[in-house]
PDB file of C-alpha atoms in Angstrom:
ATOM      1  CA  UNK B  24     -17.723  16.180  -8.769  1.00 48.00           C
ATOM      2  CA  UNK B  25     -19.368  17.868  -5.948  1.00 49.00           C
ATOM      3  CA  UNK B  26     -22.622  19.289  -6.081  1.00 51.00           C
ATOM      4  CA  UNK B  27     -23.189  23.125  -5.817  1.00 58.00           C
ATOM      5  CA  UNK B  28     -25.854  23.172  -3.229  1.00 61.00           C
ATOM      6  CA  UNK B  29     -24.075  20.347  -0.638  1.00 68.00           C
ATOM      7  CA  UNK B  30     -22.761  22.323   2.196  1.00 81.00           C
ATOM      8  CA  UNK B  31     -19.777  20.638   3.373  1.00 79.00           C
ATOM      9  CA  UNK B  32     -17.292  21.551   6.446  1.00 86.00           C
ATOM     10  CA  UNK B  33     -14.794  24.002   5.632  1.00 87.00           C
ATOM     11  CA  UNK B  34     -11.988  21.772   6.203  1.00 84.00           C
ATOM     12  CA  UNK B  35     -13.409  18.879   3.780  1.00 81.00           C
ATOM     13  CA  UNK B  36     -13.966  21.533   1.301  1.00 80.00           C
ATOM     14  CA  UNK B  37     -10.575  23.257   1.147  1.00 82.00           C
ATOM     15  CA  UNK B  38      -8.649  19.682   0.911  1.00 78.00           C
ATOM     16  CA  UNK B  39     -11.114  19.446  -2.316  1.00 78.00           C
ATOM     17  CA  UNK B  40     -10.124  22.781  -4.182  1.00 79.00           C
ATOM     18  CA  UNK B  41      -7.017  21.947  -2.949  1.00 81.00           C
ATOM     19  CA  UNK B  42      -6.644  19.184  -5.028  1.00 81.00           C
ATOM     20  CA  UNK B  43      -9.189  19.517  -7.478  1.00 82.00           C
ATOM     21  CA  UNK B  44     -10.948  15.757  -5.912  1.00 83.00           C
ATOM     22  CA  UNK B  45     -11.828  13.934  -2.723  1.00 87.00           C
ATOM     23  CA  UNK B  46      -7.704  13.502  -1.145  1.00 88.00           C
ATOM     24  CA  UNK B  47      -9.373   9.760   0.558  1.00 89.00           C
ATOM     25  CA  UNK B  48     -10.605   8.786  -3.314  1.00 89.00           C
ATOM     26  CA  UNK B  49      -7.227  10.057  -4.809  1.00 89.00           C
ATOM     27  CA  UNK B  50      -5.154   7.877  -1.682  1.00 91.00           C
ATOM     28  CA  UNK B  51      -7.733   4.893  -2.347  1.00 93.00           C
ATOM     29  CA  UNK B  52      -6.130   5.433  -6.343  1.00 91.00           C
ATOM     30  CA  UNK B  53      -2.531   4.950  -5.354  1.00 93.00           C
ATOM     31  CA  UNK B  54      -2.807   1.998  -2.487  1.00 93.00           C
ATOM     32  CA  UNK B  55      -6.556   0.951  -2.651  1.00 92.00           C
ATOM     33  CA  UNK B  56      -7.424  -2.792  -3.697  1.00 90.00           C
ATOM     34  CA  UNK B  57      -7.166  -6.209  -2.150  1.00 93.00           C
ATOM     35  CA  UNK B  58      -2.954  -6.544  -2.383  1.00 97.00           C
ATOM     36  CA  UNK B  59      -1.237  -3.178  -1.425  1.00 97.00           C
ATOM     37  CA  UNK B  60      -1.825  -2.222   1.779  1.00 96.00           C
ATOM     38  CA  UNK B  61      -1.073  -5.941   2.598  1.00 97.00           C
ATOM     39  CA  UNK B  62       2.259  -5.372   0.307  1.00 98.00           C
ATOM     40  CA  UNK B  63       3.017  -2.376   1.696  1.00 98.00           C
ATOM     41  CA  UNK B  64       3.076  -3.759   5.473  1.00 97.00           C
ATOM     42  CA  UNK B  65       5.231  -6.594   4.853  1.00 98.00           C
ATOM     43  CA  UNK B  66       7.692  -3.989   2.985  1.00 98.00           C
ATOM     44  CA  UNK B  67       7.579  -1.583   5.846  1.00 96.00           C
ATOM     45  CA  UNK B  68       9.047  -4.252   8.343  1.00 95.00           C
ATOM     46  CA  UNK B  69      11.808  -5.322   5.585  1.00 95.00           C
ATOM     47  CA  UNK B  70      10.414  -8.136   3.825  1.00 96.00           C
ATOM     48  CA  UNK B  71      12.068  -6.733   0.588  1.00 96.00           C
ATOM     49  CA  UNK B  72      12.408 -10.062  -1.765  1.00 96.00           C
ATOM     50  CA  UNK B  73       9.350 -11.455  -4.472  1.00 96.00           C
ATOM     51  CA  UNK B  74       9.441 -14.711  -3.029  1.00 95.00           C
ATOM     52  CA  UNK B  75       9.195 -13.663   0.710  1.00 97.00           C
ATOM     53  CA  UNK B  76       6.477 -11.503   0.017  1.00 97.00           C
ATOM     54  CA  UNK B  77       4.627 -14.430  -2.522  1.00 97.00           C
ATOM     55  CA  UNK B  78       5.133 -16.636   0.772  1.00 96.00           C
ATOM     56  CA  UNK B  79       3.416 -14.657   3.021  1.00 97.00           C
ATOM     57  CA  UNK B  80       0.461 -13.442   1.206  1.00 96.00           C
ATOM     58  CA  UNK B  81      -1.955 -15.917   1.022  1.00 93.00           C
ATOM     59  CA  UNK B  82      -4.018 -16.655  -2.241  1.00 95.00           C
ATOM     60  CA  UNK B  83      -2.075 -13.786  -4.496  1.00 96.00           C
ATOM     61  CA  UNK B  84      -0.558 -15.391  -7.877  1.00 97.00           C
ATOM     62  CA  UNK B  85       2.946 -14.145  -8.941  1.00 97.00           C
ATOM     63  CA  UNK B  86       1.532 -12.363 -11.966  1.00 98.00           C
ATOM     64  CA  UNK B  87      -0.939 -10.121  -9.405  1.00 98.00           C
ATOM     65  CA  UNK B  88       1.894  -9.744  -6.811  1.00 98.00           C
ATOM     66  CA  UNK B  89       4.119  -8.790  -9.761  1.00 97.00           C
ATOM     67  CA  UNK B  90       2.097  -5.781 -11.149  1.00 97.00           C
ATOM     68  CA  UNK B  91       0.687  -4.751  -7.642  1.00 98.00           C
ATOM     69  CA  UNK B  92       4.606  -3.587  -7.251  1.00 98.00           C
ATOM     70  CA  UNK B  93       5.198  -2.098 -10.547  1.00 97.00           C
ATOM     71  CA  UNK B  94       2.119   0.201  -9.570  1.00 97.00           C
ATOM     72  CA  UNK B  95       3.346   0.946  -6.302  1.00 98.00           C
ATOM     73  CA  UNK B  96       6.995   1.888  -7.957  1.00 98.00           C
ATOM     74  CA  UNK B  97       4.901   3.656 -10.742  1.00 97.00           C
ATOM     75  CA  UNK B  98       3.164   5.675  -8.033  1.00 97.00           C
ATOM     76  CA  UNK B  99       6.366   6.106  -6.306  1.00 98.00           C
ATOM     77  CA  UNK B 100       5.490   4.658  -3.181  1.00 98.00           C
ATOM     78  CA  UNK B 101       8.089   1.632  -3.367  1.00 98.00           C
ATOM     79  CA  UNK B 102      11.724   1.445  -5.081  1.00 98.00           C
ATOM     80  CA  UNK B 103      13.046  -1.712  -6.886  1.00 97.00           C
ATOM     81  CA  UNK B 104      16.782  -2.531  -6.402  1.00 97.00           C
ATOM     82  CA  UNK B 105      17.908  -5.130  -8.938  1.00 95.00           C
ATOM     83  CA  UNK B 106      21.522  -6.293  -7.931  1.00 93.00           C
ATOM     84  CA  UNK B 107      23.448  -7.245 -10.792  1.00 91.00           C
ATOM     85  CA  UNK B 108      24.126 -11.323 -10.104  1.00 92.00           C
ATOM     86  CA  UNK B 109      23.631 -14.329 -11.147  1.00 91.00           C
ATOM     87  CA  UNK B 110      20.189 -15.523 -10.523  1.00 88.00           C
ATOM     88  CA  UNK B 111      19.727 -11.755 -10.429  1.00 87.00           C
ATOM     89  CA  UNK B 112      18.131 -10.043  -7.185  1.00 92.00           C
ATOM     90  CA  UNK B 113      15.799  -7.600  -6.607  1.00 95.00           C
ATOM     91  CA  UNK B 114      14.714  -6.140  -3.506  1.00 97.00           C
ATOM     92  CA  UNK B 115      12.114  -3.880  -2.441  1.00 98.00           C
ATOM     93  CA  UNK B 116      12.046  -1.055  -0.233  1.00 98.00           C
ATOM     94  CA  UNK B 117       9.432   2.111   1.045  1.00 97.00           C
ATOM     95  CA  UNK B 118      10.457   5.661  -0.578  1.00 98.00           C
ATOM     96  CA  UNK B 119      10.249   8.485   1.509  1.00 98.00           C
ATOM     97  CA  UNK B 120       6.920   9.139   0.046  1.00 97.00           C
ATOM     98  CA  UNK B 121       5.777   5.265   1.161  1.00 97.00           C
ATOM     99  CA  UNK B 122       7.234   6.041   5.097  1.00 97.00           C
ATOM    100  CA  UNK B 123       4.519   8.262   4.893  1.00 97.00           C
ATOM    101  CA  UNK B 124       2.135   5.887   4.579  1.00 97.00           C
ATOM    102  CA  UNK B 125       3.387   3.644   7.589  1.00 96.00           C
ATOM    103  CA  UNK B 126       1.303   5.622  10.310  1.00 97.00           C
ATOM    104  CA  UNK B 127      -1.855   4.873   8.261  1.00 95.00           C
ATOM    105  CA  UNK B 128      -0.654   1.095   7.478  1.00 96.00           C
ATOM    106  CA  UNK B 129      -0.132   0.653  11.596  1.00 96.00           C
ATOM    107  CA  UNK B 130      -3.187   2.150  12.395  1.00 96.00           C
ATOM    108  CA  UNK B 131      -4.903  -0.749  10.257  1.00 93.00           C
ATOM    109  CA  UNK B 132      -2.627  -2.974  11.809  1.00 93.00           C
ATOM    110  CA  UNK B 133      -3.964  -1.897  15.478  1.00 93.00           C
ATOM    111  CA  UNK B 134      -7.302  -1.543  14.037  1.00 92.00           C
ATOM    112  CA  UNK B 135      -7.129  -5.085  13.054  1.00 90.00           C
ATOM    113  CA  UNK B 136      -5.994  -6.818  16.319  1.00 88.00           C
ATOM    114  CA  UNK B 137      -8.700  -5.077  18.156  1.00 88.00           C
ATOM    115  CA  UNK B 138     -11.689  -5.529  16.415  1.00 88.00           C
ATOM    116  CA  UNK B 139     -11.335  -7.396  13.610  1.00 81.00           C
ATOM    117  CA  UNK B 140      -8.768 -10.164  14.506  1.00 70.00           C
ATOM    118  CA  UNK B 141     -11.707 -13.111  14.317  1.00 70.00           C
ATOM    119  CA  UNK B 142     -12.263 -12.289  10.664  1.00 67.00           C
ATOM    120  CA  UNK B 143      -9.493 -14.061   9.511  1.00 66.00           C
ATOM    121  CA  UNK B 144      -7.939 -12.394   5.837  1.00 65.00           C
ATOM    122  CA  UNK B 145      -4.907 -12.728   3.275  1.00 64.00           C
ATOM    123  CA  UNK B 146      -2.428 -13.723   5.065  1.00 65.00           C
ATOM    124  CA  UNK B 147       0.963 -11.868   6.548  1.00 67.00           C
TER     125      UNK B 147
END
């Protein structure tokens, strides 16, 4: 909660009443931790099936990978298509409310290549 007597910018202050918390601590909620963002990416350039994604995301088990995207569908930021076949498929794909997330994931993305490249990371 904030403090009474910590003067903060007008803007940073209305995004707070607005949503009754900090709107970066509430995003950080829904696609903070290690996996998602990385998950999230590979999604947003069509890399829709378990395996693919397992593949290219160095170092994540199947279990992790697994309940990373039943958050993300929880949260409503991916959907899960299960086609009904024999072995049965499922495929993953942004919602409307993930696209919005795609400027932010790019901007790691460019982030990334220009100053952190050298650090190596999780794959993808």
């Amino acid at each position: 909660m904030i403090e009474n007597n910590l003067e903060m910018p007008t803007e940073m202050k209305e995004s707070f009443l607005a949503i009754g918390t900090c709107p970066v601590s509430a995003t950080i909620n829904i696609v903070g931790g290690k996996w998602k963002v990385i998950i999230l990416y590979l999604i947003s350039y069509n890399i829709s099936r378990f395996s693919q994604i397992h593949k290219l995301i160095q170092g994540i088990s199947k279990k992790t990978l697994a309940e990373q995207l039943k958050e993300l569908e929880s949260d409503g930021i991916i959907l899960r298509k299960v086609y009904p076949q024999v072995p049965p498929r499922v495929e993953y794909s942004m919602t409307a409310k993930g696209l919005t997330l795609r400027p932010i994931i790019f901007s790691m993305r460019d982030w990334g290549m220009k100053f952190a490249i050298d650090k190596g990371g999780n794959g993808c």
